[in-house]
Amino acid sequence: MCDDRWVLTGPSDLHLHSSCSDGTEPPAEVMAAAHDAGVRTVALTDHDTTAGWAEAGDAARTLGLTLLPGAELSAKHAGRSVHVLAYLFDPDAAELVALMAGVRENRAGRAERLVANLARDLDVTWDDVVAQRTGDATVGRPHIADALIARGIVASREEAFATLLSPRGPYYVSHPAPTPIDVVRVVRAAGGVPIIAHPAGRGMLPVPVLEELLDAGLSGFELDHRENTPDGRATLARIVAERDLIATGSSDYHGTGKLNRPGENTTSDEMVARIIAQATGVPPVSG
Ligand code: AMP
Ligand code: FE
Ligand code: FE
Ligand code: ZN
């Protein structure tokens, strides 16, 4: 590689959330938290939105970080939730803008229905959720969990997810989302680089489905993530080696909303360079 503009100078963490979705800190604080943890290349990957890119970019420049603007896109395969990380796509690409807007709208309707279900038995209202959400942040169960905590009904997001917000519980509502193959195609068309988030967690996609996604333009897998199981990770590591794919490692930081710490998993400089080389949407932001 002769292009020395993106000299990477330290650990890379390519999966962090801000209060533009279900993280607890604004984008500038997320950048500062990553910097404090020794991370030097970051990606902001809020769920289904690019709303945090500008603030994160300003903070990255000030802190001397390299930022890969991104998002974590919601998808669904045969009823299973699949998250697709997308890096360096054109944030104005019409198809992708529409896809994210549609998911955000479906998420909002779903959250209201879930809260209405909870309100049958518990003292919690939609206004309580609105109070926990920053502006029009992509809404998710974490905001409902925070409303339940504020009401003293549960002690933590973990407890809320394990009980009242569980898909196996009586209140749960799911939200429609595009198929992973549609998401991969739309990200690629927007010049972005699609990578499946926490691909070896509960409900791992069958290998033939993964192969189809790779044929449709999927770039690789987030191999190092605390939710991946050792067996699933080993299966995916074999596919990565066979097909020479991109493999990443990252924290999935959500501020105080999850235990995940910035830099707890990292991505090699070689893999970051390959993501940058594949992208045609926007360049990284460099401090
Ligand atoms: P949703 O997208 O609304 O279905 O909510 C899922 C989101 O909640 C994911 O993006 C996770 O970041 C977060 N989440 C899932 N499980 C937990 C947990 N046990 N504690 C805190 N956050 C969680
Ligand atoms: Fe999240
Ligand atoms: Fe995720
Ligand atoms: Zn995430």
Coordinates of N, CA, C and O in Angstrom, one line a residue, residues 70-137:
G70 N -19.9 4.9 10.8 CA -20.6 3.7 10.5 C -22.0 3.6 11.1 O -22.5 4.6 11.6
A71 N -22.5 2.5 11.0 CA -23.8 2.2 11.6 C -24.0 0.7 11.9 O -23.3 -0.1 11.2
E72 N -24.9 0.3 12.8 CA -25.2 -1.1 13.0 C -26.7 -1.2 12.5 O -27.6 -0.6 13.1
L73 N -26.9 -1.9 11.4 CA -28.2 -2.0 10.7 C -28.9 -3.2 11.2 O -28.4 -4.3 11.2
S74 N -30.2 -3.0 11.5 CA -31.1 -4.1 11.9 C -31.6 -4.9 10.7 O -32.0 -4.3 9.7
A75 N -31.5 -6.2 10.8 CA -32.0 -7.1 9.8 C -32.7 -8.2 10.4 O -32.6 -8.4 11.6
K76 N -33.4 -9.0 9.6 CA -34.1 -10.2 10.2 C -34.1 -11.3 9.2 O -34.4 -11.1 8.0
H77 N -33.6 -12.5 9.6 CA -33.6 -13.7 8.8 C -34.5 -14.8 9.4 O -34.1 -15.2 10.5
A78 N -35.5 -15.2 8.8 CA -36.4 -16.2 9.3 C -36.7 -16.0 10.8 O -36.6 -16.9 11.7
G79 N -37.1 -14.7 11.1 CA -37.5 -14.4 12.5 C -36.3 -14.1 13.4 O -36.6 -13.6 14.5
R80 N -35.1 -14.3 13.0 CA -33.9 -14.1 13.8 C -33.4 -12.7 13.6 O -33.2 -12.3 12.4
S81 N -33.1 -12.0 14.6 CA -32.5 -10.7 14.5 C -31.0 -10.8 14.1 O -30.3 -11.6 14.6
V82 N -30.6 -10.1 13.1 CA -29.2 -10.1 12.6 C -28.8 -8.6 12.5 O -29.5 -7.7 12.0
H83 N -27.6 -8.3 13.0 CA -27.1 -6.9 13.0 C -25.9 -6.9 12.0 O -25.0 -7.7 12.1
V84 N -26.0 -5.9 11.1 CA -25.0 -5.7 10.1 C -24.2 -4.4 10.3 O -24.9 -3.4 10.2
L85 N -23.0 -4.5 10.7 CA -22.2 -3.3 10.8 C -21.8 -2.8 9.4 O -21.5 -3.6 8.5
A86 N -21.9 -1.5 9.2 CA -21.6 -0.9 7.9 C -20.7 0.2 8.1 O -20.9 1.1 9.0
Y87 N -19.6 0.3 7.3 CA -18.5 1.3 7.5 C -18.4 2.1 6.2 O -18.4 1.6 5.1
L88 N -18.1 3.4 6.4 CA -17.7 4.3 5.4 C -18.6 4.4 4.2 O -18.2 4.5 3.0
F89 N -19.9 4.2 4.4 CA -20.9 4.4 3.3 C -21.3 5.8 3.1 O -21.1 6.7 4.0
D90 N -21.8 6.1 2.0 CA -22.3 7.5 1.7 C -23.6 7.7 2.5 O -24.6 7.1 2.3
P91 N -23.6 8.7 3.4 CA -24.7 8.9 4.3 C -25.9 9.5 3.6 O -27.0 9.5 4.2
D92 N -25.7 9.9 2.4 CA -26.8 10.5 1.6 C -27.4 9.5 0.5 O -28.3 9.9 -0.3
A93 N -26.9 8.3 0.5 CA -27.4 7.3 -0.5 C -28.8 7.1 -0.2 O -29.2 6.6 0.9
A94 N -29.7 7.4 -1.2 CA -31.1 7.4 -1.0 C -31.7 6.1 -0.5 O -32.5 6.1 0.5
E95 N -31.3 5.0 -1.1 CA -31.8 3.7 -0.7 C -31.5 3.4 0.8 O -32.3 2.9 1.5
L96 N -30.3 3.7 1.2 CA -29.8 3.4 2.5 C -30.5 4.3 3.5 O -30.9 3.9 4.6
V97 N -30.6 5.6 3.2 CA -31.3 6.6 4.0 C -32.8 6.1 4.3 O -33.3 6.1 5.4
A98 N -33.4 5.6 3.2 CA -34.8 5.2 3.3 C -34.9 3.9 4.1 O -35.8 3.7 5.0
L99 N -33.9 3.0 4.0 CA -33.9 1.8 4.7 C -33.8 2.0 6.2 O -34.6 1.5 7.0
M100 N -32.9 2.9 6.6 CA -32.7 3.3 8.0 C -33.9 4.0 8.6 O -34.4 3.7 9.7
A101 N -34.5 4.9 7.8 CA -35.7 5.6 8.3 C -36.9 4.7 8.5 O -37.6 4.8 9.5
G102 N -37.0 3.7 7.6 CA -38.1 2.7 7.8 C -37.9 1.9 9.0 O -38.9 1.7 9.8
V103 N -36.7 1.5 9.3 CA -36.4 0.7 10.5 C -36.7 1.5 11.8 O -37.3 1.1 12.7
R104 N -36.2 2.8 11.7 CA -36.5 3.6 12.9 C -37.9 3.8 13.2 O -38.4 3.8 14.3
E105 N -38.7 4.0 12.1 CA -40.2 4.1 12.3 C -40.8 2.8 12.9 O -41.6 2.9 13.8
N106 N -40.4 1.7 12.3 CA -40.9 0.4 12.8 C -40.5 0.2 14.3 O -41.2 -0.3 15.1
R107 N -39.3 0.6 14.6 CA -38.8 0.5 16.0 C -39.6 1.3 17.0 O -39.9 0.9 18.1
A108 N -40.0 2.6 16.5 CA -40.8 3.5 17.4 C -42.2 2.9 17.6 O -42.6 2.8 18.8
G109 N -42.8 2.4 16.6 CA -44.2 1.8 16.8 C -44.1 0.5 17.7 O -44.9 0.3 18.5
R110 N -43.0 -0.2 17.5 CA -42.9 -1.5 18.3 C -42.6 -1.1 19.7 O -43.2 -1.8 20.6
A111 N -41.8 -0.1 20.0 CA -41.5 0.3 21.4 C -42.8 0.8 22.1 O -43.1 0.5 23.2
E112 N -43.6 1.6 21.3 CA -44.9 2.0 21.9 C -45.8 0.9 22.3 O -46.4 0.9 23.3
R113 N -45.8 -0.1 21.4 CA -46.7 -1.3 21.7 C -46.2 -2.1 22.8 O -46.9 -2.6 23.7
L114 N -44.8 -2.2 22.9 CA -44.3 -3.0 24.0 C -44.6 -2.3 25.4 O -44.9 -2.9 26.4
V115 N -44.5 -0.9 25.4 CA -44.8 -0.2 26.6 C -46.2 -0.3 26.9 O -46.6 -0.4 28.1
A116 N -47.1 -0.3 25.9 CA -48.6 -0.4 26.2 C -48.8 -1.8 26.8 O -49.6 -1.9 27.8
N117 N -48.1 -2.8 26.4 CA -48.2 -4.1 27.0 C -47.8 -4.1 28.5 O -48.5 -4.6 29.4
L118 N -46.6 -3.5 28.7 CA -46.1 -3.4 30.1 C -47.1 -2.6 31.0 O -47.3 -3.0 32.2
A119 N -47.7 -1.6 30.4 CA -48.6 -0.7 31.2 C -49.8 -1.4 31.6 O -50.5 -0.9 32.6
R120 N -50.1 -2.5 31.1 CA -51.3 -3.3 31.6 C -51.1 -3.7 33.0 O -52.0 -3.8 33.8
D121 N -49.8 -4.0 33.3 CA -49.5 -4.5 34.7 C -48.6 -3.6 35.5 O -48.5 -3.9 36.7
L122 N -48.0 -2.7 34.9 CA -46.9 -1.9 35.6 C -47.1 -0.4 35.4 O -47.7 0.0 34.4
D123 N -46.6 0.4 36.4 CA -46.7 1.8 36.3 C -45.6 2.4 35.5 O -44.6 2.9 36.0
V124 N -45.8 2.3 34.2 CA -44.8 2.9 33.2 C -45.5 3.4 32.0 O -46.5 2.8 31.6
T125 N -45.1 4.5 31.5 CA -45.8 5.2 30.4 C -44.8 5.4 29.2 O -43.6 5.4 29.4
W126 N -45.3 5.7 28.1 CA -44.5 6.1 26.9 C -43.7 7.4 27.2 O -42.5 7.5 26.8
D127 N -44.3 8.3 28.0 CA -43.6 9.5 28.4 C -42.3 9.2 29.2 O -41.3 9.9 29.1
D128 N -42.4 8.1 30.0 CA -41.2 7.7 30.8 C -40.1 7.3 29.8 O -38.9 7.6 30.1
V129 N -40.4 6.7 28.7 CA -39.4 6.2 27.7 C -38.9 7.5 27.0 O -37.7 7.6 26.8
V130 N -39.8 8.3 26.6 CA -39.3 9.6 25.9 C -38.3 10.3 26.8 O -37.3 10.9 26.3
A131 N -38.5 10.3 28.1 CA -37.6 11.0 29.0 C -36.2 10.4 29.1 O -35.3 11.1 29.4
Q132 N -36.1 9.1 28.7 CA -34.8 8.4 28.7 C -34.1 8.5 27.4 O -32.9 8.2 27.3
R133 N -34.9 8.9 26.4 CA -34.3 8.8 25.0 C -33.8 10.2 24.7 O -34.4 11.2 25.1
T134 N -32.7 10.4 24.0 CA -32.1 11.7 23.7 C -32.7 12.1 22.3 O -32.4 11.5 21.3
G135 N -33.6 13.1 22.4 CA -34.2 13.6 21.1 C -34.9 12.5 20.4 O -35.6 11.7 20.9
D136 N -34.5 12.4 19.1 CA -35.1 11.3 18.2 C -34.1 10.2 18.0 O -34.1 9.6 16.9
A137 N -33.3 9.9 19.0 CA -32.4 8.7 19.0 C -33.2 7.5 18.5 O -34.4 7.3 18.9

